[in-house]
CSV table of C-alpha atoms and ligand atoms in Angstrom, one decimal:
chain,number,residue,atom,x,y,z
A,274,UNK,CA,102.8,194.1,-6.2
A,275,UNK,CA,101.0,191.4,-7.8
A,276,UNK,CA,101.1,188.0,-6.3
A,277,UNK,CA,100.5,184.9,-8.3
A,278,UNK,CA,100.2,181.6,-6.2
A,279,UNK,CA,100.6,178.3,-8.0
A,280,UNK,CA,99.5,174.8,-6.7
A,281,UNK,CA,98.3,171.7,-8.3
A,282,UNK,CA,95.1,171.6,-6.3
A,283,UNK,CA,93.1,174.7,-5.7
A,284,UNK,CA,90.1,175.1,-3.5
A,285,UNK,CA,86.6,176.8,-4.5
A,286,UNK,CA,85.1,179.4,-2.2
A,287,UNK,CA,82.1,177.3,-1.1
A,288,UNK,CA,82.1,176.9,2.5
A,289,UNK,CA,79.7,173.9,2.5
A,290,UNK,CA,81.9,171.7,0.1
A,291,UNK,CA,84.5,169.1,1.4
A,292,UNK,CA,88.1,170.1,0.7
A,293,UNK,CA,90.8,167.9,0.0
A,294,UNK,CA,94.0,168.3,2.0
A,295,UNK,CA,95.7,170.9,4.1
A,296,UNK,CA,97.0,172.9,1.3
A,297,UNK,CA,93.8,173.8,-0.3
A,298,UNK,CA,92.2,174.7,2.9
A,299,UNK,CA,95.1,176.6,4.2
A,300,UNK,CA,95.4,178.8,1.1
A,301,UNK,CA,91.7,179.6,0.6
A,302,UNK,CA,91.4,182.2,3.4
A,303,UNK,CA,94.6,184.1,2.6
A,304,UNK,CA,94.0,184.4,-1.0
A,305,UNK,CA,90.4,185.6,-0.4
A,306,UNK,CA,91.9,188.3,1.8
A,307,UNK,CA,95.1,189.2,0.1
A,308,UNK,CA,93.7,189.7,-3.3
A,309,UNK,CA,96.3,187.4,-5.0
A,310,UNK,CA,95.7,185.3,-8.1
A,311,UNK,CA,95.7,181.5,-7.5
A,312,UNK,CA,96.4,179.3,-10.3
A,313,UNK,CA,96.1,175.5,-10.4
A,314,UNK,CA,94.7,172.5,-12.1
A,315,UNK,CA,91.1,172.5,-13.1
A,316,UNK,CA,91.2,168.6,-12.3
A,317,UNK,CA,90.3,168.0,-16.2
A,318,UNK,CA,92.9,167.4,-18.8
A,319,UNK,CA,92.9,168.4,-22.5
A,320,UNK,CA,95.0,168.1,-25.6
A,321,UNK,CA,95.3,171.8,-26.3
A,322,UNK,CA,98.4,174.0,-25.9
A,323,UNK,CA,98.8,176.2,-22.7
A,324,UNK,CA,97.9,179.2,-25.0
A,325,UNK,CA,94.6,177.6,-26.1
A,326,UNK,CA,93.8,175.9,-23.0
A,327,UNK,CA,90.7,178.0,-21.7
A,328,UNK,CA,91.4,179.6,-18.2
A,329,UNK,CA,88.4,179.4,-15.8
A,330,UNK,CA,88.7,182.4,-13.8
A,331,UNK,CA,86.3,182.9,-10.6
A,332,UNK,CA,86.5,185.7,-8.1
A,333,UNK,CA,87.6,184.5,-4.6
A,334,UNK,CA,87.0,187.3,-2.1
A,335,UNK,CA,89.5,190.2,-3.0
A,336,UNK,CA,91.5,187.6,-5.0
A,337,UNK,CA,90.8,185.4,-8.0
A,338,UNK,CA,91.3,181.8,-8.9
A,339,UNK,CA,92.2,180.6,-12.3
A,340,UNK,CA,92.1,176.8,-13.4
A,341,UNK,CA,93.6,175.2,-16.2
A,342,UNK,CA,93.4,171.9,-17.9
A,343,UNK,CA,96.7,170.0,-17.7
A,344,UNK,CA,98.0,168.1,-20.8
A,345,UNK,CA,96.2,164.9,-21.2
A,346,UNK,CA,99.2,163.0,-22.3
A,347,UNK,CA,101.3,163.8,-19.2
A,348,UNK,CA,98.8,164.1,-16.5
A,349,UNK,CA,98.9,160.4,-15.3
A,350,UNK,CA,102.5,160.3,-15.4
A,351,UNK,CA,102.9,163.6,-13.5
A,352,UNK,CA,100.3,163.3,-11.0
A,353,UNK,CA,99.8,159.6,-10.1
A,354,UNK,CA,103.3,158.7,-11.4
A,355,UNK,CA,106.2,160.9,-10.4
A,356,UNK,CA,104.4,163.2,-8.0
A,357,UNK,CA,102.5,160.8,-5.9
A,358,UNK,CA,104.3,157.4,-6.5
A,359,UNK,CA,107.9,158.6,-6.3
A,360,UNK,CA,108.2,162.1,-4.6
A,361,UNK,CA,105.3,161.6,-2.1
A,362,UNK,CA,106.4,158.3,-0.7
A,363,UNK,CA,110.2,159.6,-0.5
A,364,UNK,CA,109.1,162.8,1.2
A,365,UNK,CA,107.2,160.8,3.9
A,366,UNK,CA,110.1,158.5,4.4
A,367,UNK,CA,108.7,155.5,2.6
A,368,UNK,CA,111.3,154.6,0.1
A,369,UNK,CA,109.9,151.1,-0.1
A,370,UNK,CA,106.8,152.6,-1.9
A,371,UNK,CA,108.8,154.4,-4.5
A,372,UNK,CA,107.6,153.5,-7.9
A,373,UNK,CA,109.0,155.8,-10.8
A,374,UNK,CA,109.5,155.2,-14.6
A,375,UNK,CA,111.4,157.4,-16.9
A,376,UNK,CA,108.0,158.2,-18.7
A,377,UNK,CA,106.8,159.4,-15.3
A,378,UNK,CA,109.7,161.7,-14.9
A,379,UNK,CA,109.3,163.1,-18.3
A,380,UNK,CA,105.6,163.8,-17.8
A,381,UNK,CA,106.5,165.5,-14.4
A,382,UNK,CA,109.0,167.8,-16.2
A,383,UNK,CA,106.5,168.3,-19.2
A,384,UNK,CA,103.8,169.4,-16.9
A,385,UNK,CA,106.2,171.8,-14.9
A,386,UNK,CA,107.2,173.3,-18.2
A,387,UNK,CA,103.6,173.5,-19.4
A,388,UNK,CA,102.7,175.4,-16.3
A,389,UNK,CA,105.5,177.7,-16.8
A,390,UNK,CA,104.5,178.7,-20.3
A,391,UNK,CA,100.8,179.3,-19.1
A,392,UNK,CA,102.2,181.5,-16.3
A,393,UNK,CA,103.6,183.8,-19.1
A,394,UNK,CA,99.9,185.1,-19.4
A,395,UNK,CA,100.4,186.4,-15.7
A,396,UNK,CA,104.0,187.9,-16.3
A,397,UNK,CA,104.2,191.6,-15.2
A,398,UNK,CA,107.3,193.2,-14.2
A,399,UNK,CA,106.1,193.8,-10.6
A,400,UNK,CA,104.6,190.4,-10.1
A,401,UNK,CA,105.9,187.7,-7.6
A,402,UNK,CA,105.3,184.2,-8.1
A,403,UNK,CA,104.9,181.8,-5.2
A,404,UNK,CA,105.0,178.1,-6.1
A,405,UNK,CA,103.4,175.5,-3.8
A,406,UNK,CA,104.4,171.9,-3.0
A,407,UNK,CA,106.1,168.9,-4.6
A,408,UNK,CA,104.2,168.9,-7.8
A,409,UNK,CA,106.2,171.8,-8.9
A,410,UNK,CA,109.7,171.4,-7.6
A,411,UNK,CA,111.0,172.3,-11.1
A,412,UNK,CA,108.6,175.1,-12.0
A,413,UNK,CA,111.1,178.0,-10.9
A,414,UNK,CA,113.8,176.6,-13.1
A,415,UNK,CA,111.3,176.5,-16.2
A,416,UNK,CA,110.2,180.1,-15.6
A,417,UNK,CA,113.8,181.3,-15.5
A,418,UNK,CA,114.4,179.5,-18.8
A,419,UNK,CA,111.5,181.6,-20.2
A,420,UNK,CA,113.2,184.7,-19.1
A,421,UNK,CA,111.2,185.4,-15.9
A,422,UNK,CA,113.4,187.8,-13.6
A,423,UNK,CA,110.4,188.2,-11.1
A,424,UNK,CA,110.5,187.0,-7.4
A,425,UNK,CA,110.0,183.2,-7.5
A,426,UNK,CA,109.3,181.6,-4.0
A,427,UNK,CA,108.8,177.9,-3.2
A,428,UNK,CA,107.1,176.3,-0.2
A,429,UNK,CA,107.0,172.5,0.5
A,430,UNK,CA,103.9,171.4,2.6
A,431,UNK,CA,105.4,168.0,3.2
A,432,UNK,CA,108.4,167.0,5.2
A,433,UNK,CA,111.8,166.9,3.4
A,434,UNK,CA,113.5,163.6,4.3
A,435,UNK,CA,116.9,162.3,5.2
A,436,UNK,CA,119.3,162.5,2.1
A,437,UNK,CA,119.5,158.7,1.8
A,438,UNK,CA,115.6,158.6,1.3
A,439,UNK,CA,115.5,161.2,-1.2
A,440,UNK,CA,118.2,159.8,-3.1
A,441,UNK,CA,115.7,156.9,-4.0
A,442,UNK,CA,114.0,159.2,-6.2
A,443,UNK,CA,115.4,159.1,-9.7
A,444,UNK,CA,116.7,162.4,-10.9
A,445,UNK,CA,116.7,163.7,-7.3
A,446,UNK,CA,120.0,165.7,-8.0
A,447,UNK,CA,118.6,167.3,-11.1
A,448,UNK,CA,115.5,168.4,-9.1
A,449,UNK,CA,117.3,169.7,-6.1
A,450,UNK,CA,119.5,171.7,-8.4
A,451,UNK,CA,116.5,173.1,-10.3
A,452,UNK,CA,115.0,174.2,-6.9
A,453,UNK,CA,118.0,176.5,-6.6
A,454,UNK,CA,116.3,178.9,-9.2
A,455,UNK,CA,114.0,179.9,-6.5
A,456,UNK,CA,114.9,183.1,-4.5
A,457,UNK,CA,113.4,181.6,-1.4
A,458,UNK,CA,112.6,178.1,-0.3
A,459,UNK,CA,110.4,177.5,2.6
A,460,UNK,CA,110.0,174.5,4.8
A,461,UNK,CA,107.6,173.5,7.5
A,462,UNK,CA,110.3,172.8,10.3
A,463,UNK,CA,114.0,173.4,10.9
A,464,UNK,CA,114.4,169.5,10.5
A,465,UNK,CA,113.3,169.8,6.9
A,466,UNK,CA,115.6,172.8,6.5
A,467,UNK,CA,118.6,170.8,7.9
A,468,UNK,CA,117.9,167.7,5.9
A,469,UNK,CA,117.7,169.8,2.8
A,470,UNK,CA,120.7,171.8,3.5
A,471,UNK,CA,122.7,168.4,4.0
A,472,UNK,CA,121.6,167.5,0.5
A,473,UNK,CA,123.1,170.7,-0.8
A,474,UNK,CA,126.3,170.0,0.9
A,475,UNK,CA,126.7,166.4,0.2
A,476,UNK,CA,125.6,166.5,-3.4
A,477,UNK,CA,126.8,169.8,-4.7
A,478,UNK,CA,129.4,171.1,-2.0
A,479,UNK,CA,127.1,174.0,-1.2
A,480,UNK,CA,127.2,175.8,2.2
A,481,UNK,CA,124.5,177.9,3.9
A,482,UNK,CA,125.6,181.2,5.2
A,483,UNK,CA,123.2,183.3,7.2
A,484,UNK,CA,120.1,181.4,5.7
A,485,UNK,CA,121.4,181.8,2.1
A,486,UNK,CA,123.2,179.5,-0.2
A,487,UNK,CA,125.0,180.9,-3.5
A,488,UNK,CA,125.0,178.6,-6.4
A,489,UNK,CA,125.5,179.0,-10.0
A,490,UNK,CA,121.9,180.1,-10.2
A,491,UNK,CA,122.5,183.0,-7.8
A,492,UNK,CA,121.3,183.1,-4.2
A,493,UNK,CA,118.6,181.2,-2.6
A,494,UNK,CA,117.4,181.9,0.7
A,495,UNK,CA,116.2,178.8,2.8
A,496,UNK,CA,114.1,178.8,5.9
A,497,UNK,CA,111.4,177.2,8.0
A,498,UNK,CA,108.0,178.9,7.9
A,499,UNK,CA,105.5,176.8,9.9
A,500,UNK,CA,102.1,177.1,8.2
A,501,UNK,CA,99.2,178.0,10.7
A,502,UNK,CA,95.4,178.3,10.5
A,503,UNK,CA,92.9,181.2,10.5
A,504,UNK,CA,92.5,180.6,14.4
A,505,UNK,CA,89.8,183.0,15.2
A,506,UNK,CA,87.8,182.2,11.9
A,507,UNK,CA,88.0,178.5,12.6
A,508,UNK,CA,86.9,178.9,16.2
A,509,UNK,CA,84.0,181.2,15.2
A,510,UNK,CA,83.0,178.6,12.4
A,511,UNK,CA,83.2,175.7,15.0
A,512,UNK,CA,80.9,177.6,17.3
A,513,UNK,CA,78.4,178.2,14.6
A,514,UNK,CA,78.5,174.6,13.4
A,515,UNK,CA,76.7,173.6,16.6
A,516,UNK,CA,73.5,174.2,14.7
A,517,UNK,CA,74.3,172.2,11.5
A,518,UNK,CA,72.1,169.1,11.1
A,519,UNK,CA,75.1,166.7,10.8
A,520,UNK,CA,76.5,168.1,14.0
A,521,UNK,CA,73.3,167.9,15.8
A,522,UNK,CA,72.7,164.3,14.6
A,523,UNK,CA,76.2,163.4,15.8
A,524,UNK,CA,75.7,164.8,19.1
A,525,UNK,CA,72.2,163.2,19.6
A,526,UNK,CA,73.5,159.7,18.4
A,527,UNK,CA,76.1,159.9,21.2
A,528,UNK,CA,73.6,159.9,24.1
A,529,UNK,CA,76.0,159.9,27.2
A,530,UNK,CA,78.9,158.3,25.0
A,531,UNK,CA,82.3,160.2,24.7
A,532,UNK,CA,83.8,160.8,21.5
A,533,UNK,CA,87.4,160.5,20.0
A,534,UNK,CA,87.8,162.1,16.5
A,535,UNK,CA,90.3,161.5,13.6
A,536,UNK,CA,90.0,163.2,10.2
A,537,UNK,CA,92.5,162.3,7.5
A,538,UNK,CA,92.9,161.5,3.9
A,539,UNK,CA,93.3,157.7,3.4
A,540,UNK,CA,97.0,157.9,3.0
A,541,UNK,CA,99.8,155.5,4.3
A,542,UNK,CA,101.7,158.4,5.9
A,543,UNK,CA,98.6,159.1,8.4
A,544,UNK,CA,99.2,156.2,10.5
A,545,UNK,CA,95.6,155.0,10.4
A,546,UNK,CA,96.2,151.4,10.5
A,547,UNK,CA,98.2,152.0,14.0
A,548,UNK,CA,95.5,154.4,15.2
A,549,UNK,CA,92.8,151.7,14.7
A,550,UNK,CA,95.0,149.2,16.4
A,551,UNK,CA,95.5,151.6,19.2
A,552,UNK,CA,91.8,151.8,19.9
A,553,UNK,CA,91.6,148.0,19.5
A,554,UNK,CA,94.2,147.7,22.5
A,555,UNK,CA,92.4,150.5,24.3
A,556,UNK,CA,89.1,148.4,24.7
A,557,UNK,CA,91.3,145.3,25.5
A,558,UNK,CA,93.3,146.9,28.5
A,559,UNK,CA,90.5,149.2,29.6
A,560,UNK,CA,87.2,147.4,28.9
A,561,UNK,CA,85.4,149.9,31.1
A,562,UNK,CA,85.6,152.3,28.1
A,563,UNK,CA,83.5,149.9,26.2
A,564,UNK,CA,80.1,151.3,25.4
A,565,UNK,CA,81.5,154.7,26.8
A,566,UNK,CA,83.7,155.9,24.0
A,567,UNK,CA,84.0,155.5,20.4
A,568,UNK,CA,86.2,156.8,17.7
A,569,UNK,CA,84.8,158.7,14.8
A,570,UNK,CA,87.3,158.1,12.1
A,571,UNK,CA,86.6,160.2,8.8
A,572,UNK,CA,88.8,158.7,6.2
A,573,UNK,CA,88.5,160.7,2.9
A,574,UNK,CA,89.2,158.4,-0.1
A,575,UNK,CA,92.4,159.8,-1.8
A,576,UNK,CA,94.5,159.1,-4.9
A,577,UNK,CA,92.5,155.7,-5.3
A,578,UNK,CA,94.0,155.0,-8.7
A,579,UNK,CA,97.4,154.4,-7.1
A,580,UNK,CA,98.0,150.8,-5.8
A,581,UNK,CA,99.5,151.6,-2.4
A,582,UNK,CA,96.3,153.9,-1.7
A,583,UNK,CA,93.8,151.3,-2.9
A,584,UNK,CA,95.7,148.5,-0.8
A,585,UNK,CA,95.4,150.7,2.2
A,586,UNK,CA,91.6,151.3,1.8
A,587,UNK,CA,91.0,147.6,1.6
A,588,UNK,CA,93.2,147.0,4.7
A,589,UNK,CA,91.4,149.6,6.7
A,590,UNK,CA,88.0,148.3,5.8
A,591,UNK,CA,89.1,144.7,6.9
A,592,UNK,CA,90.7,146.1,10.1
A,593,UNK,CA,87.7,148.2,11.2
A,594,UNK,CA,85.3,145.5,10.5
A,595,UNK,CA,87.4,143.0,12.6
A,596,UNK,CA,87.8,145.5,15.7
A,597,UNK,CA,84.1,146.5,15.5
A,598,UNK,CA,83.0,142.7,15.2
A,599,UNK,CA,85.1,141.7,18.1
A,600,UNK,CA,84.4,144.7,20.6
A,601,UNK,CA,80.9,146.0,19.4
A,602,UNK,CA,77.7,145.4,21.1
A,603,UNK,CA,74.1,145.4,19.7
A,604,UNK,CA,73.9,149.2,20.7
A,605,UNK,CA,77.5,150.2,20.4
A,606,UNK,CA,80.2,150.4,17.7
A,607,UNK,CA,83.5,151.1,18.7
A,608,UNK,CA,84.8,152.7,15.5
A,609,UNK,CA,82.4,154.8,13.2
A,610,UNK,CA,84.3,154.8,10.1
A,611,UNK,CA,83.2,157.0,7.2
A,612,UNK,CA,84.8,157.0,3.8
A,613,UNK,CA,83.8,160.6,2.8
A,614,UNK,CA,84.7,164.2,3.0
A,615,UNK,CA,83.0,167.0,5.0
A,616,UNK,CA,83.0,170.6,4.7
A,617,UNK,CA,85.4,172.8,6.9
A,618,UNK,CA,82.3,174.2,8.6
A,619,UNK,CA,81.0,170.9,9.6
A,620,UNK,CA,84.2,169.5,10.7
A,621,UNK,CA,84.6,172.4,13.1
A,622,UNK,CA,81.5,171.2,14.8
A,623,UNK,CA,82.5,167.6,15.0
A,624,UNK,CA,85.9,168.7,16.6
A,625,UNK,CA,84.0,170.6,19.1
A,626,UNK,CA,81.9,167.5,19.9
A,627,UNK,CA,84.7,165.4,20.5
A,628,UNK,CA,86.6,164.9,23.9
A,629,UNK,CA,89.7,163.7,22.2
A,630,UNK,CA,91.4,164.5,18.8
A,631,UNK,CA,93.6,161.9,17.5
A,632,UNK,CA,96.2,163.0,14.9
A,633,UNK,CA,98.8,160.4,14.8
A,634,UNK,CA,100.5,160.3,11.5
A,635,UNK,CA,103.8,158.4,10.8
A,636,UNK,CA,105.2,161.5,9.0
A,637,UNK,CA,103.5,164.8,8.1
A,638,UNK,CA,104.5,168.3,7.1
A,639,UNK,CA,102.4,170.1,9.5
A,640,UNK,CA,99.1,168.6,10.0
A,641,UNK,CA,96.4,171.4,10.1
A,642,UNK,CA,93.8,169.0,11.5
A,643,UNK,CA,95.8,169.0,14.8
A,644,UNK,CA,95.5,172.8,14.9
A,645,UNK,CA,91.9,173.0,13.7
A,646,UNK,CA,91.0,170.6,16.5
A,647,UNK,CA,92.5,172.8,19.2
A,648,UNK,CA,91.0,176.0,17.7
A,649,UNK,CA,87.5,174.4,17.6
A,650,UNK,CA,87.3,173.7,21.5
A,651,UNK,CA,85.1,175.2,23.9
A,652,UNK,CA,87.5,177.2,26.2
A,653,UNK,CA,85.4,176.1,29.3
A,654,UNK,CA,85.6,172.4,28.6
A,655,UNK,CA,88.2,171.9,26.0
A,656,UNK,CA,89.1,168.4,24.5
A,657,UNK,CA,92.6,166.9,24.5
A,658,UNK,CA,94.8,166.7,21.5
A,659,UNK,CA,96.8,163.3,21.2
A,660,UNK,CA,99.4,164.0,18.5
A,661,UNK,CA,102.0,162.1,16.7
A,662,UNK,CA,105.7,163.3,17.6
A,663,UNK,CA,106.3,163.0,13.7
A,664,UNK,CA,103.8,165.7,12.6
A,665,UNK,CA,105.3,169.2,12.2
A,666,UNK,CA,102.6,170.5,14.3
A,667,UNK,CA,104.4,168.7,17.2
A,668,UNK,CA,107.0,171.6,17.5
A,669,UNK,CA,104.5,174.2,18.4
A,670,UNK,CA,101.8,172.0,20.1
A,671,UNK,CA,104.1,170.8,22.9
A,672,UNK,CA,101.2,171.0,25.2
A,673,UNK,CA,99.3,168.1,23.4
A,674,UNK,CA,99.7,164.5,24.6
A,675,UNK,CA,102.5,163.6,22.2
A,676,UNK,CA,102.8,160.0,21.1
A,677,UNK,CA,104.9,157.6,19.0
A,678,UNK,CA,102.6,156.3,16.3
A,679,UNK,CA,104.6,153.1,16.1
A,680,UNK,CA,104.0,152.3,19.8
A,681,UNK,CA,100.4,150.8,19.8
A,682,UNK,CA,100.5,150.2,23.5
A,683,UNK,CA,101.7,153.5,24.4
A,684,UNK,CA,99.2,155.3,22.1
A,685,UNK,CA,96.3,153.2,23.8
A,686,UNK,CA,97.6,154.2,27.2
A,687,UNK,CA,97.8,157.9,26.1
A,688,UNK,CA,94.2,157.9,24.8
A,689,UNK,CA,93.1,156.3,28.2
A,690,UNK,CA,95.0,159.3,29.8
A,691,UNK,CA,93.3,161.8,27.5
A,692,UNK,CA,89.9,160.4,28.4
A,693,UNK,CA,90.6,160.7,32.1
A,694,UNK,CA,92.1,164.2,32.2
A,695,UNK,CA,90.6,166.7,34.7
A,696,UNK,CA,89.1,169.9,33.3
A,697,UNK,CA,91.8,172.1,34.9
A,698,UNK,CA,94.7,170.3,33.1
A,699,UNK,CA,92.7,170.3,29.9
A,700,UNK,CA,92.3,174.0,30.1
A,701,UNK,CA,95.8,174.6,30.8
A,702,UNK,CA,97.1,172.6,27.9
A,703,UNK,CA,94.4,174.1,25.5
A,704,UNK,CA,95.3,177.7,26.6
A,705,UNK,CA,99.0,177.1,26.1
A,706,UNK,CA,98.4,175.6,22.5
A,707,UNK,CA,96.1,178.4,21.6
A,708,UNK,CA,98.8,181.0,22.5
A,709,UNK,CA,101.0,179.1,20.0
A,710,UNK,CA,98.5,179.2,17.4
A,711,UNK,CA,97.7,182.8,17.7
A,712,UNK,CA,101.4,183.5,17.5
A,713,UNK,CA,101.7,181.9,14.1
A,714,UNK,CA,98.3,182.2,12.0
A,715,UNK,CA,97.9,181.5,8.4
A,716,UNK,CA,97.9,185.3,7.8
A,717,UNK,CA,101.3,185.9,9.4
A,718,UNK,CA,102.7,182.9,7.7
A,719,UNK,CA,101.6,184.3,4.2
A,720,UNK,CA,102.8,187.8,5.0
A,721,UNK,CA,106.0,186.6,6.5
A,722,UNK,CA,106.8,184.5,3.5
A,723,UNK,CA,105.9,187.1,0.9
A,724,UNK,CA,108.0,189.8,2.6
A,725,UNK,CA,110.9,187.4,2.9
A,726,UNK,CA,110.5,186.5,-0.7
A,727,UNK,CA,110.6,190.3,-1.7
A,728,UNK,CA,113.8,190.9,0.4
A,729,UNK,CA,115.6,187.9,-0.9
A,730,UNK,CA,114.8,188.9,-4.5
A,731,UNK,CA,116.0,192.4,-3.9
A,732,UNK,CA,119.2,191.0,-2.2
A,733,UNK,CA,119.8,188.8,-5.1
A,734,UNK,CA,119.9,191.9,-7.4
A,735,UNK,CA,122.6,193.4,-5.2
A,736,UNK,CA,124.6,190.0,-5.3
A,737,UNK,CA,124.4,190.2,-8.9
A,738,UNK,CA,126.0,193.4,-9.0
A,739,UNK,CA,128.5,192.9,-6.5
A,740,UNK,CA,129.1,189.1,-6.5
A,741,UNK,CA,128.8,189.1,-2.7
A,742,UNK,CA,125.5,187.7,-1.1
A,743,UNK,CA,124.2,190.8,1.1
A,744,UNK,CA,121.2,189.6,2.7
A,745,UNK,CA,120.4,190.9,6.0
A,746,UNK,CA,119.1,188.4,8.6
A,747,UNK,CA,115.4,188.1,8.5
A,748,UNK,CA,112.6,187.0,10.7
A,749,UNK,CA,109.2,185.8,9.9
A,750,UNK,CA,106.2,187.6,11.3
A,751,UNK,CA,106.2,185.8,14.6
A,752,UNK,CA,109.9,186.5,14.8
A,753,UNK,CA,111.5,183.0,15.3
A,754,UNK,CA,112.0,180.8,12.6
A,755,UNK,CA,114.5,182.2,9.9
A,756,UNK,CA,118.2,181.8,10.2
B,39,G6P,C1,98.7,167.1,0.8
B,39,G6P,C2,99.6,167.9,-0.3
B,39,G6P,C3,98.9,168.7,-1.0
B,39,G6P,C4,97.5,168.1,-1.8
B,39,G6P,C5,96.9,167.3,-0.8
B,39,G6P,C6,95.8,166.5,-1.3
B,39,G6P,O1,98.2,168.0,1.7
B,39,G6P,O2,100.7,168.5,0.4
B,39,G6P,O3,99.7,169.3,-2.1
B,39,G6P,O4,96.8,168.9,-2.6
B,39,G6P,O5,97.7,166.5,0.0
B,39,G6P,O6,96.1,165.7,-2.1
B,39,G6P,P1,95.7,165.6,-3.6
B,39,G6P,O7,96.6,164.7,-4.2
B,39,G6P,O8,94.3,165.1,-3.5
B,39,G6P,O9,95.6,167.0,-4.1
């Protein structure tokens, strides 16, 4: 069977290049290993039709990467508009930030239809298509319109919010209905599944039976497939990174100082303002940490043409300057704030050099930085993960120190606890988290989803013949997460 993976953003195979976001970093090793074809945006736009738009194809390990130019007339409305100014804020429970025009929605649908037409080049009877993320909610429906009978799966990397929040997105009902063209819809957590199933029930009167919903489009299996990382690969990379010049320079610059690290895109869902405020508070309540601890916050610029992101960037710059100005000393800066990206291999070395990893989003689908921080640690002397209870990763990483990112004082005290934790407790927590990570790697996630997609599609055919859904209960590779 051929597998075609589709996402808006794709990653190139260069280990020394910065990567934007969890999706691209997560998919790269599995595409390389599985031999799938990965199709996405080239990052450029053009006026040509999908037939004439040149496909740039590159080898990616055993797999391949194909990039195409998206339509110039619709790209802004699709990416900055509907995807990132209407869907993204809603999916992260920020209805106050939803901005959407009718034109943006039109562009979103146009780009979904364009991608569907482009995928006809990859249509083979035996191919399965796995669509990624909120940029392409309606792609499955467009493919069915074009006569695709192939297995079509969809995975959402973000949370799915409460019904009242998604209702703030114009045309949300149309989009949810369009999603029912997929054979399988995967979410990060059971909470996301529940929220989505509630939308189906309240808006369409549809019920889930044994993880399957039957609609006028056929049957759709729905389940939670928590995404993982390449645990051993990342750990090995982090060990090797010790010799990277950036990592050595970081270690040298610390002297005897200890380090906390945060790595995020500049995004309002990541809780960066609250995190900086928590460090501000930490130095107030525990002045002994001054000149002893600093935060390295890597804040990669993101979606900068969107007002909410631009505003956040300015707010963070002001806040960091203020905190550093008040607490800093001639020979010590409390917050080392960097507005740039680093490659995965360098980041692994930074994580290993840091005694505390702070991953405190207000909302997050999974957050792979949390998992990478854990995997990168030195088993003999591991650091402590301080993790928001609103990250999907909190379900598995219950041995992290979990925090409420809205409670600044609580976060400050938890960071102080992390900095004072004895090595035995650090090891115990780390080993427990590593067991969870090894039980749900990115390779298991990938295989579990694809196997379930094939089964869900096969059961769909049976349903079409008998009229009764006949899907046997399924389990993901690690056994636990499907209805
Ligand atoms: C999140 C989304 C991804 C996206 C990434 C980076 O992880 O789930 O789909 O690729 O952010 O965002 P960007 O807009 O730069 O692709």
